[in-house]
Short mmCIF file of C-alpha atoms in Angstrom, two decimals:
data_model
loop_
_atom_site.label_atom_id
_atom_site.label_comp_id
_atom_site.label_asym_id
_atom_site.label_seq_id
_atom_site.Cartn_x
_atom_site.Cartn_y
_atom_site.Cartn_z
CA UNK K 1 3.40 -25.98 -37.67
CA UNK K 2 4.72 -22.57 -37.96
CA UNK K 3 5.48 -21.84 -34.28
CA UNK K 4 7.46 -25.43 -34.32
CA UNK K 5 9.19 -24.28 -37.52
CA UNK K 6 9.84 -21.13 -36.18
CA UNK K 7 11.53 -22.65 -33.19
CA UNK K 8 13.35 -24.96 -34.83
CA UNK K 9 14.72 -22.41 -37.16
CA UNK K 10 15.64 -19.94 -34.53
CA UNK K 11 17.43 -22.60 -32.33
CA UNK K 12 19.92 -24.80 -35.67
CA UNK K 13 20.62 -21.11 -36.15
CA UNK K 14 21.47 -20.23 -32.87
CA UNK K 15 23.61 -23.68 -32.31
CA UNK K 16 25.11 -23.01 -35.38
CA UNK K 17 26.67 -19.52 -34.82
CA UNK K 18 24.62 -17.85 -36.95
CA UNK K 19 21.41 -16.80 -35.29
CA UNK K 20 18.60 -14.99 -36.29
CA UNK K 21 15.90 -12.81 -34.96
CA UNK K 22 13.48 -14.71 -33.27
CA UNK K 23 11.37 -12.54 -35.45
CA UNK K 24 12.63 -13.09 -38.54
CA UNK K 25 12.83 -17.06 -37.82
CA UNK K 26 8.90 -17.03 -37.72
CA UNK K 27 8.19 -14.70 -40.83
CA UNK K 28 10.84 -17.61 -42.29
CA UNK K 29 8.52 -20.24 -41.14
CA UNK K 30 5.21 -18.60 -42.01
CA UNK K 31 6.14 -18.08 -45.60
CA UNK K 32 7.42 -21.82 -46.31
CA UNK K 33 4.50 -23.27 -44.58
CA UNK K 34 2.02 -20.62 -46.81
CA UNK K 35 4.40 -21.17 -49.45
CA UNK K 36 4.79 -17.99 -50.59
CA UNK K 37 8.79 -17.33 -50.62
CA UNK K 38 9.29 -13.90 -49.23
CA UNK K 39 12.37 -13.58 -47.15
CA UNK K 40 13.96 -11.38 -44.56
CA UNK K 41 16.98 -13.96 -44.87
CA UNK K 42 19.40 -15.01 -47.72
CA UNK K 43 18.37 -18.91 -47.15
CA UNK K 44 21.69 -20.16 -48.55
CA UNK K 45 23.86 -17.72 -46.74
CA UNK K 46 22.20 -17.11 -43.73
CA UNK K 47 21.00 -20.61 -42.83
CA UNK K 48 22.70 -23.38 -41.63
CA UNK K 49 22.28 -26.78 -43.58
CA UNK K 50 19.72 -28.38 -40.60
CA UNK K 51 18.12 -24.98 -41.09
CA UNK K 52 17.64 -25.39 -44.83
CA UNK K 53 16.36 -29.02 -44.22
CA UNK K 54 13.44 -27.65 -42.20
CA UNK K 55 12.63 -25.02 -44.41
CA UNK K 56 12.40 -27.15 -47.34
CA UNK K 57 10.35 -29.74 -44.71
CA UNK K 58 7.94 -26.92 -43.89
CA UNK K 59 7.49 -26.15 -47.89
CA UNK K 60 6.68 -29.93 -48.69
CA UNK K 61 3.92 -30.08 -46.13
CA UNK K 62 2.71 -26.15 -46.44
CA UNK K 63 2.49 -27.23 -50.40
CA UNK K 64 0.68 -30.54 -49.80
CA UNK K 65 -1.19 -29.04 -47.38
CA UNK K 66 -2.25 -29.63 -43.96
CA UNK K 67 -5.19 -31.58 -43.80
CA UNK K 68 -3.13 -33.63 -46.40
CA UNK K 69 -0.34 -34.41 -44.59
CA UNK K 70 -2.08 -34.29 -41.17
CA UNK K 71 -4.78 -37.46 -43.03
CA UNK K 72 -1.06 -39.25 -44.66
CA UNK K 73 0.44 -39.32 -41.08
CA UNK K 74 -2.67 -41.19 -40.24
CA UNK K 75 -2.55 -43.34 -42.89
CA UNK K 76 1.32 -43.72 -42.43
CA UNK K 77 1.26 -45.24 -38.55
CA UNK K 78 -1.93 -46.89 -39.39
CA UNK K 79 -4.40 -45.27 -37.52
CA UNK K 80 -7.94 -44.83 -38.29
CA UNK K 81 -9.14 -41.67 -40.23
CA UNK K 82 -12.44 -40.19 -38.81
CA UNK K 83 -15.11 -38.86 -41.50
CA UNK K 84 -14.23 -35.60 -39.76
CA UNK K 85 -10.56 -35.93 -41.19
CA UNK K 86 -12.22 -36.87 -44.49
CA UNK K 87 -14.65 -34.31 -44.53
CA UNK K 88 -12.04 -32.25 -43.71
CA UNK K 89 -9.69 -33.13 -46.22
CA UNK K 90 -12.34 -33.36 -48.75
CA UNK K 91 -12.87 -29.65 -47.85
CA UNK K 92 -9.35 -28.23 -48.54
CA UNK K 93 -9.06 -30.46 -51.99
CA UNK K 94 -12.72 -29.06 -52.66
CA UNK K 95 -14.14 -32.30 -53.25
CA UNK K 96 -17.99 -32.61 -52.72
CA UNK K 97 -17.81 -35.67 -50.41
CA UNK K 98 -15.64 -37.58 -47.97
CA UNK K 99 -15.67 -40.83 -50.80
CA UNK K 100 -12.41 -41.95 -51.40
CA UNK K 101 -10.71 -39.37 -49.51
CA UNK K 102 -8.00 -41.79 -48.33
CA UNK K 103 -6.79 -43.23 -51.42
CA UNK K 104 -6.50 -39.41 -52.79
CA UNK K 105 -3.97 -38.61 -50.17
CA UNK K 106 -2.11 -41.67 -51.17
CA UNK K 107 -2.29 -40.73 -54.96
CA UNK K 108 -1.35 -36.88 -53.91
CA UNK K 109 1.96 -37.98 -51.48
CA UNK K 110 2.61 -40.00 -54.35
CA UNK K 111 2.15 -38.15 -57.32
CA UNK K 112 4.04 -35.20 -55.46
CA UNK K 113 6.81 -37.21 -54.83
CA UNK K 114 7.50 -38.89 -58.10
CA UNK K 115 6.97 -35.73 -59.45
CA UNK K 116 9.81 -33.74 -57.81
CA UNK K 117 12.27 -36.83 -57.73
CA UNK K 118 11.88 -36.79 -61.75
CA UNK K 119 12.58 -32.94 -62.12
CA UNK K 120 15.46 -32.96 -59.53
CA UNK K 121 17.14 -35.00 -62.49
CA UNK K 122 17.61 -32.61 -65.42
CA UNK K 123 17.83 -29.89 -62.30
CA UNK K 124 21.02 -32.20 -60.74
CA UNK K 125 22.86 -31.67 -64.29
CA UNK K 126 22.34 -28.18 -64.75
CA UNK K 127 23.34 -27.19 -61.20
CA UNK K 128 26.68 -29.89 -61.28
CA UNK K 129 28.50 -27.49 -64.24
CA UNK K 130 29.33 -24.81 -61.48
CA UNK K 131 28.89 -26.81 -58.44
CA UNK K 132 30.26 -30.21 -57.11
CA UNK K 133 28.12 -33.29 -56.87
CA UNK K 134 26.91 -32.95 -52.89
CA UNK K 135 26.03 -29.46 -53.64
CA UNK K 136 24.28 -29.44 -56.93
CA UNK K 137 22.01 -32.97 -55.28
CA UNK K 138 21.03 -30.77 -52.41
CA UNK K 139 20.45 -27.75 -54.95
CA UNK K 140 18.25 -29.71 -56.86
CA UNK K 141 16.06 -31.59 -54.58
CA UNK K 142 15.53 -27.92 -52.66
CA UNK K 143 14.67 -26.28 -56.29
CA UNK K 144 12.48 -29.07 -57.00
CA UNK K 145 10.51 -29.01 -53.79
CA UNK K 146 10.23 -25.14 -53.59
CA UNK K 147 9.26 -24.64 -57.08
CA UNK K 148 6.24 -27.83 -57.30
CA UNK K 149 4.99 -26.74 -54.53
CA UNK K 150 4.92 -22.72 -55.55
CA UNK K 151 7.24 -21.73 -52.68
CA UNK K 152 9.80 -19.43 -54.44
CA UNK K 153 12.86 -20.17 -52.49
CA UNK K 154 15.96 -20.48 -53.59
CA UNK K 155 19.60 -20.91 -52.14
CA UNK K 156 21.15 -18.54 -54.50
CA UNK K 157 20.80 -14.96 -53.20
CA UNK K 158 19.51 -13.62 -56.58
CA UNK K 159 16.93 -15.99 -56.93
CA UNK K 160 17.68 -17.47 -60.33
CA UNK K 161 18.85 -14.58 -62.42
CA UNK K 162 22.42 -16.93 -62.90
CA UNK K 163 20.47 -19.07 -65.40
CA UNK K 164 17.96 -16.05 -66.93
CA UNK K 165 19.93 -17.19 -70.65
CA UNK K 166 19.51 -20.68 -69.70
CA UNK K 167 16.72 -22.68 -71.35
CA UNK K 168 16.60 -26.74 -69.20
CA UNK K 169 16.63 -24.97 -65.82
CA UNK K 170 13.39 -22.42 -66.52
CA UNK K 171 11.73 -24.63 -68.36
CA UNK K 172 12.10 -27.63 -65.64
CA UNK K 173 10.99 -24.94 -62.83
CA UNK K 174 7.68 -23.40 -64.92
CA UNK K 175 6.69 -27.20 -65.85
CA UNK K 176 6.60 -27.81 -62.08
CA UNK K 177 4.95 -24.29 -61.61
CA UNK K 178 2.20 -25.43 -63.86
CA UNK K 179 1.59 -28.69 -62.31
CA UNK K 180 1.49 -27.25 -58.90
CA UNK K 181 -0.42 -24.75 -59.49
CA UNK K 182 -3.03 -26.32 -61.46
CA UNK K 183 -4.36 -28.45 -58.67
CA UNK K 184 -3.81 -32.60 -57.66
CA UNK K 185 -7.32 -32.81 -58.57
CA UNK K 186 -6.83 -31.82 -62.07
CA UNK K 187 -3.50 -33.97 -62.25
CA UNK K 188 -5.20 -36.37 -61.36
CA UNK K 189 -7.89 -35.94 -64.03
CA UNK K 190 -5.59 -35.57 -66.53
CA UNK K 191 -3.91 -39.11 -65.61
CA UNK K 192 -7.24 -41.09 -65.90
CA UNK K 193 -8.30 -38.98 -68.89
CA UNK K 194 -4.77 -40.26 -70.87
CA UNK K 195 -5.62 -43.54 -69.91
CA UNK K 196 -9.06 -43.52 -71.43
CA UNK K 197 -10.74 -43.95 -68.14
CA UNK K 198 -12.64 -40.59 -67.30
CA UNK K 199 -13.81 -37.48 -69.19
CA UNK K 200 -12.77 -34.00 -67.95
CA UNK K 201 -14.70 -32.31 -65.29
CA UNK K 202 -16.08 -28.80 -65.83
CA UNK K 203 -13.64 -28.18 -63.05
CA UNK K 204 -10.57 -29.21 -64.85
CA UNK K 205 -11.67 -27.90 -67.92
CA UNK K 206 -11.89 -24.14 -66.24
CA UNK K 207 -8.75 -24.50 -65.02
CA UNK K 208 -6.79 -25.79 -67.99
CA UNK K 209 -8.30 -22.91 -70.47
CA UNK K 210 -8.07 -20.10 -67.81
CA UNK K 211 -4.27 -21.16 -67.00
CA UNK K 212 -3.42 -21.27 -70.44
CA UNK K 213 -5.00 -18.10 -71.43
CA UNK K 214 -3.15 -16.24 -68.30
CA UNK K 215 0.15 -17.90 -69.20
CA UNK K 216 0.30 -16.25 -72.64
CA UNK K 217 -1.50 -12.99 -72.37
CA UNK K 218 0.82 -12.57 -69.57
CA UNK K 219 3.87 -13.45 -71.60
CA UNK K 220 2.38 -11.57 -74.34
CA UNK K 221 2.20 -8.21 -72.39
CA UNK K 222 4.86 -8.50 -70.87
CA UNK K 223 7.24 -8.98 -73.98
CA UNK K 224 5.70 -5.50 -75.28
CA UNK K 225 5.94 -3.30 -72.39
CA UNK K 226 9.74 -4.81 -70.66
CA UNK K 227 11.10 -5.20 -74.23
CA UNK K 228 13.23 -2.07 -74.28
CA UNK K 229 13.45 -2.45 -70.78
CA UNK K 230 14.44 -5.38 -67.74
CA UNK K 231 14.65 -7.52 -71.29
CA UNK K 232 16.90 -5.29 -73.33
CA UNK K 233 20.13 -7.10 -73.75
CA UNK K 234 18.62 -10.17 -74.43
CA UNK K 235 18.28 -11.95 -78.11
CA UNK K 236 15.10 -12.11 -79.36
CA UNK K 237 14.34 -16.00 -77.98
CA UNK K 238 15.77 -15.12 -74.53
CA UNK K 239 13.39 -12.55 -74.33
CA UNK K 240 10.22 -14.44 -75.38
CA UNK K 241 11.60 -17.07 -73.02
CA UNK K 242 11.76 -14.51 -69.83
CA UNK K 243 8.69 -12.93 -70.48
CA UNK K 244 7.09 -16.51 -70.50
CA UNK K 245 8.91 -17.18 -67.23
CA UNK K 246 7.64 -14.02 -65.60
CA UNK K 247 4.03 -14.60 -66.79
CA UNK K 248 4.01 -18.59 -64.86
CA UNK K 249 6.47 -17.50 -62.04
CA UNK K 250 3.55 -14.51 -60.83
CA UNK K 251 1.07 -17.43 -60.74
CA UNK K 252 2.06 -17.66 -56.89
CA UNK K 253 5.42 -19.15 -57.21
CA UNK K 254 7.80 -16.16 -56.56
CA UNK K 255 11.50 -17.27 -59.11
CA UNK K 256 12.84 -14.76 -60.71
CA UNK K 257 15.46 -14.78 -63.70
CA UNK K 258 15.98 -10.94 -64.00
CA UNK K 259 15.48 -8.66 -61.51
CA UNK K 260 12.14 -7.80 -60.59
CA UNK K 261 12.95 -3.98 -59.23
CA UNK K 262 13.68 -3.42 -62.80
CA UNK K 263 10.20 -3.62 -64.10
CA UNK K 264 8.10 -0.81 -65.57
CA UNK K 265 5.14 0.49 -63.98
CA UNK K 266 2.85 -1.62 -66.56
CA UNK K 267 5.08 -4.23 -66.00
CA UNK K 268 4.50 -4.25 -62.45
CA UNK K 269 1.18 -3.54 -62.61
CA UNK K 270 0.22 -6.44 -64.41
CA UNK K 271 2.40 -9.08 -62.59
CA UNK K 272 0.46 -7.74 -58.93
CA UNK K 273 -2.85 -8.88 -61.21
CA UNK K 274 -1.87 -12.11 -62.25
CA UNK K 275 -0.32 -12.47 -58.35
CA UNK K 276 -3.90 -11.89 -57.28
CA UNK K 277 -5.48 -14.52 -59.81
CA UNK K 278 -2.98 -17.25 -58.25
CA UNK K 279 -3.14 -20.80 -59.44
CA UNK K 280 -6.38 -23.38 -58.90
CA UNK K 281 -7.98 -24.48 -55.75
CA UNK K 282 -6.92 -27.46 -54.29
CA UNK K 283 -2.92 -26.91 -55.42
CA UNK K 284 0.08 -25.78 -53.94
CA UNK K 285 -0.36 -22.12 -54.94
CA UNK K 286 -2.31 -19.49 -53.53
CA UNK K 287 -4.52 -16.40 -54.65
CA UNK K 288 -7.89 -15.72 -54.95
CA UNK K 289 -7.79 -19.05 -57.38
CA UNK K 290 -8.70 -19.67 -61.81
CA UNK K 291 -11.80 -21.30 -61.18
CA UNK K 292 -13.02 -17.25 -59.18
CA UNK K 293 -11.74 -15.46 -62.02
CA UNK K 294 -12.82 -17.57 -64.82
CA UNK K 295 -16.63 -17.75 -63.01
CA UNK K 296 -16.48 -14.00 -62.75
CA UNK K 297 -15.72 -13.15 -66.10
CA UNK K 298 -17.91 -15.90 -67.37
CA UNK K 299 -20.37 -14.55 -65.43
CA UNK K 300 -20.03 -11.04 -66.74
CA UNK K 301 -20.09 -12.20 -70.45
CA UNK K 302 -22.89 -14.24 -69.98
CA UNK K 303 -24.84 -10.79 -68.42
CA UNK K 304 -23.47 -8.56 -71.01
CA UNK K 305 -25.63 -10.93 -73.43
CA UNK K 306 -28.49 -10.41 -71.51
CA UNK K 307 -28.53 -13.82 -70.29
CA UNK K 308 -28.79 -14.52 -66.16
CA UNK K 309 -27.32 -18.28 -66.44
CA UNK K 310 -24.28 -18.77 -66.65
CA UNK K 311 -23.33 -22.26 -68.73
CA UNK K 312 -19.87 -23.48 -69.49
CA UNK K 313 -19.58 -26.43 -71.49
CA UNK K 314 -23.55 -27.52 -71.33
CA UNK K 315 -23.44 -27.20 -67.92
CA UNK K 316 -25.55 -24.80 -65.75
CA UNK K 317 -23.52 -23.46 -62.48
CA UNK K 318 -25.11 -22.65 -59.82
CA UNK K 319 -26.00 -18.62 -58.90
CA UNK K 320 -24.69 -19.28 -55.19
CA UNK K 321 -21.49 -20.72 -56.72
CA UNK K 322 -20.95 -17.08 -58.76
CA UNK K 323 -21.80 -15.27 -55.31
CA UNK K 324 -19.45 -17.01 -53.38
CA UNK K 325 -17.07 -16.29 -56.05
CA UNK K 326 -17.92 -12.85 -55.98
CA UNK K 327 -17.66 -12.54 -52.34
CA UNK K 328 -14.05 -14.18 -52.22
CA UNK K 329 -12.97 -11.49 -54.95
CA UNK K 330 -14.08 -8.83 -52.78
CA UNK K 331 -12.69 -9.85 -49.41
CA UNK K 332 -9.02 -10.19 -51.55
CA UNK K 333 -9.46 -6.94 -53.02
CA UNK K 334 -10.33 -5.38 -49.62
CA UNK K 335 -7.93 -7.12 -47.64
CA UNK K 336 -5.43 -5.96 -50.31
CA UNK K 337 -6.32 -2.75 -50.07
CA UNK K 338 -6.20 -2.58 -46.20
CA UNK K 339 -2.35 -4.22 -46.22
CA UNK K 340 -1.33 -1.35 -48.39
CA UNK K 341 -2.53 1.80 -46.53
CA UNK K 342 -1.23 -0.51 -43.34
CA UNK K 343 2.06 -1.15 -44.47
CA UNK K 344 2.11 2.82 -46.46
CA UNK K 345 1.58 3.89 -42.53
CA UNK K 346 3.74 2.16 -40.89
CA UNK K 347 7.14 2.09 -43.90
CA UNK K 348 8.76 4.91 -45.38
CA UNK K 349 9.30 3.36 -48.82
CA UNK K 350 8.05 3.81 -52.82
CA UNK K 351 4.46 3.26 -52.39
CA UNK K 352 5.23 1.09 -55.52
CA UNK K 353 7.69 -1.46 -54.08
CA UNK K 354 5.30 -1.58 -50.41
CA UNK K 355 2.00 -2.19 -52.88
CA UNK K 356 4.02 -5.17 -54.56
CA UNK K 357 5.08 -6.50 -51.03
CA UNK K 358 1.33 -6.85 -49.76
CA UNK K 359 -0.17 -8.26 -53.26
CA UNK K 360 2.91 -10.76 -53.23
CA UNK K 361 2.61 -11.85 -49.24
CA UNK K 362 -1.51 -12.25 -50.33
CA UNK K 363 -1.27 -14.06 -53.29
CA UNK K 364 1.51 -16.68 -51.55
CA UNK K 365 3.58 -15.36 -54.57
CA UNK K 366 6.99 -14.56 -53.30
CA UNK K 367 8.16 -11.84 -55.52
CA UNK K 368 9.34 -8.74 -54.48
CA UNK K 369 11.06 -5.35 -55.38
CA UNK K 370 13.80 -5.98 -52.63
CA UNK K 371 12.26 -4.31 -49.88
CA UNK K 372 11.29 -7.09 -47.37
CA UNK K 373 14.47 -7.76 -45.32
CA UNK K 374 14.74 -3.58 -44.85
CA UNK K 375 10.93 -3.68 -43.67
CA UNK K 376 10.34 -2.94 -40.28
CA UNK K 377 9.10 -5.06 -36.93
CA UNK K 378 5.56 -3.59 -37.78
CA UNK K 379 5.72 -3.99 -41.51
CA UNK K 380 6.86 -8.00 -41.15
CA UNK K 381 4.25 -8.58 -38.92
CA UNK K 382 1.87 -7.18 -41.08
CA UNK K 383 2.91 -9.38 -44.01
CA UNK K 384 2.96 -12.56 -41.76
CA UNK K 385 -0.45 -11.88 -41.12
CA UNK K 386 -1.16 -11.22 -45.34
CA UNK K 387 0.45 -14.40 -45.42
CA UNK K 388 -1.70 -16.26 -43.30
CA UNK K 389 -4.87 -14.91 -44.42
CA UNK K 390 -4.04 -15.03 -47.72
CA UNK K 391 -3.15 -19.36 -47.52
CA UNK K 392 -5.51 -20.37 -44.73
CA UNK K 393 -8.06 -17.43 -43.54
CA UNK K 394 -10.29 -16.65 -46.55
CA UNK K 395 -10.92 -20.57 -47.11
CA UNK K 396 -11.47 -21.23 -44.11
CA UNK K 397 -13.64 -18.08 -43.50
CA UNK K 398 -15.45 -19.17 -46.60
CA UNK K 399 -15.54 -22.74 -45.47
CA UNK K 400 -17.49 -22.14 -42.63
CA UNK K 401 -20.01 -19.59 -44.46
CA UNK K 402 -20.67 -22.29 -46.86
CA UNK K 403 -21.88 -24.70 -43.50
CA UNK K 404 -24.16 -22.18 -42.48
CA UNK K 405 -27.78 -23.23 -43.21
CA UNK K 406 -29.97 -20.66 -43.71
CA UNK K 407 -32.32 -21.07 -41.25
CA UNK K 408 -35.34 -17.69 -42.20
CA UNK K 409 -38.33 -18.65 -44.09
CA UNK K 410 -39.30 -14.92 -44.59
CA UNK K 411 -38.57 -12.96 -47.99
CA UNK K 412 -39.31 -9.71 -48.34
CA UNK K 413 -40.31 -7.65 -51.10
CA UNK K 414 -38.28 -6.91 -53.45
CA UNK K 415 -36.97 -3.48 -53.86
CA UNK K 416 -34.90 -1.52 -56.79
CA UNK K 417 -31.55 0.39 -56.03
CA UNK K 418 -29.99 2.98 -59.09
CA UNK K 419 -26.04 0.97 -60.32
CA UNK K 420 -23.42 2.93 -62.25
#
């Protein structure tokens, strides 16, 4: 899907009189299909209108996901789906089974759709003050799209700073952040649970509280350490409003209403954190997911107290489940790590602005201090490959650990190794 994109990129470009780098059409294409937003082109100056079309194309089925629109293609020229597809499926949605995989990707296609045709509304009305009809309908749909499915893109070349005193357009765009980026399983919780026909998973229940309590500790620090600073000049509501948009916007979406260059070192520090945390498995967003971060520091609690199980909500989870958690924290951190002294090595730039580059490529966030486009051949690569990883490698690394049976009988004794 990226190679085609790429291709088809490069070439409406090229027929267009505007070409790009052949280069720079596939680190396009690799961050709308891994929906992370970073660009080395101004997408509504630099691409042609075909162009735009198949970006937002390659956002809609990077942010549904590939074994989602892959099984809805299926289901669309009536074919027959395989319980390979649905095991597959089931396996990117993190479902436990292949049972009623089918009718999910019909709820999903729909729910997705519905969802973005309602917010381009508001969207169409804020964009038609300054723009005329045609434009401010294709404006919305593409702002709609990108920011449901946690892309980031936008066809204004400052992102959305025009509307940082605005309060219908941010509060459209973080409402489809949230939904995103909470997960179609936990939408679709949520609808039966209105209706009176199921209770709340553990699951959705993680995610909800864990969301939450990022959204407004983030919103919350962030007011205190940018209020003299990127905020000053702002009232005292538009401020409290930003710092709110910030907080959802680093959940792996990548919009920005004020300039992100502009933050302080805390500031930064604690957007590349909540970039790392990302949104909730089986969404549009990436990062090392809610559900990893809320089991870790559940799990930590629960040892502090001197107690081995850890329980949320009367229910016991599993040890392998914390270990696997554990182990996907520590392959982001490390492959975090790596990208930086990679990228340090190969670009002569702030360490700052090149550590905020990797954590956003990772994370499928999008932000960034306004350093990509000046990156070098090496450096893109290297954050095409952070993207990559960071949307499709580590699950499916971890995917294919979690298949392997252990097949020893022998345990050995037990031995004891000095910590801290």
């Amino acid at each position: 899907m990226i190679l085609i994109g790429a291709l088809l990129l490069w070439g409406f470009n090229y027929l267009g009189d505007m070409p790009i780098s052949p280069l720079d059409a596939l680190f396009t294409s690799t961050s709308a299909v891994c929906v992370t937003g970073l660009a080395v082109v101004d997408t509504g100056r630099d691409l042609v209108f075909s162009s735009q079309a198949i970006l937002l194309l390659l956002i809609q089925l990077g942010g549904l996901g590939v074994m989602t629109a892959a099984t809805f293609t299926l289901f669309l020229l009536r074919r027959p789906i395989g319980i390979r597809q649905r095991l597959l499926f089931a396996g990117g949605m993190g479902l436990e089974g292949p049972s009623g995989a089918v009718r999910l990707v019909a709820r999903i296609v729909k729910m997705t759709l519905v969802i973005e045709c309602l917010a381009a509304v508001p969207l169409f009305f804020v964009f038609s003050e300054t723009m005329s009809a045609m434009d401010s309908l294709w404006c919305s749909i593409f702002h709609s799209v990108s920011a449901f499915c946690n892309a980031g893109f936008s066809l204004f070349s400052d992102s959305l700073e025009g509307y940082a005193t605005g309060w219908l357009l941010p509060a459209v765009v973080m409402f489809l952040i949230v939904l995103g980026g909470i997960g179609f399983i936990v939408l679709w919780e949520l609808g039966e649970w209105f209706r009176g026909r199921k209770r709340l998973s553990i699951h959705t229940r993680l995610v909800l509280v864990v969301t939450v309590s990022l959204v407004f500790f983030g919103a919350a620090v962030l007011a205190l350490t940018e209020w003299d600073g990127l905020l000053r000049g702002l009232s005292v509501p538009m401020k409290i409003w930003n710092a709110l948009f910030a907080s959802v916007t680093s959940r792996t979406a990548g919009f920005n209403t004020l300039p992100t260059v502009g933050l302080s070192s805390l500031g930064a520090f604690l957007i590349m954190i909540l970039m790392m945390i990302g949104a909730s498995p089986g969404s549009t967003g990436g990062g090392m997911k809610t559900t990893t971060f809320g089991l870790l520091v559940s799990s930590a609690f629960f040892n502090t107290r001197g107690n081995s199980n850890l329980v949320l909500w009367h229910r016991s989870v599993p040890q392998k489940l914390v270990l696997r958690a554990m182990m996907l924290a520590f392959l982001y951190v490390a492959t975090v790590l790596f990208g930086i002294l990679l990228l340090n090595l190969v670009e002569d730039m702030s360490f700052r602005s090149l550590a905020f580059e990797v954590v956003s490529a990772m994370g499928t966030v999008g932000l960034s201090m306004g350093v990509t486009a000046d990156l070098s051949p090496a450096g893109k690569w290297i954050l095409i490959l952070l993207m990559f990883w960071g949307r499709v490698g580590i699950l499916t690394f971890l995917f294919s650990l979690a298949n392997i049976e252990e097949s020893s009988k022998v345990s050995y004794a037990e031995t004891s190794i000095p910590i801290g």
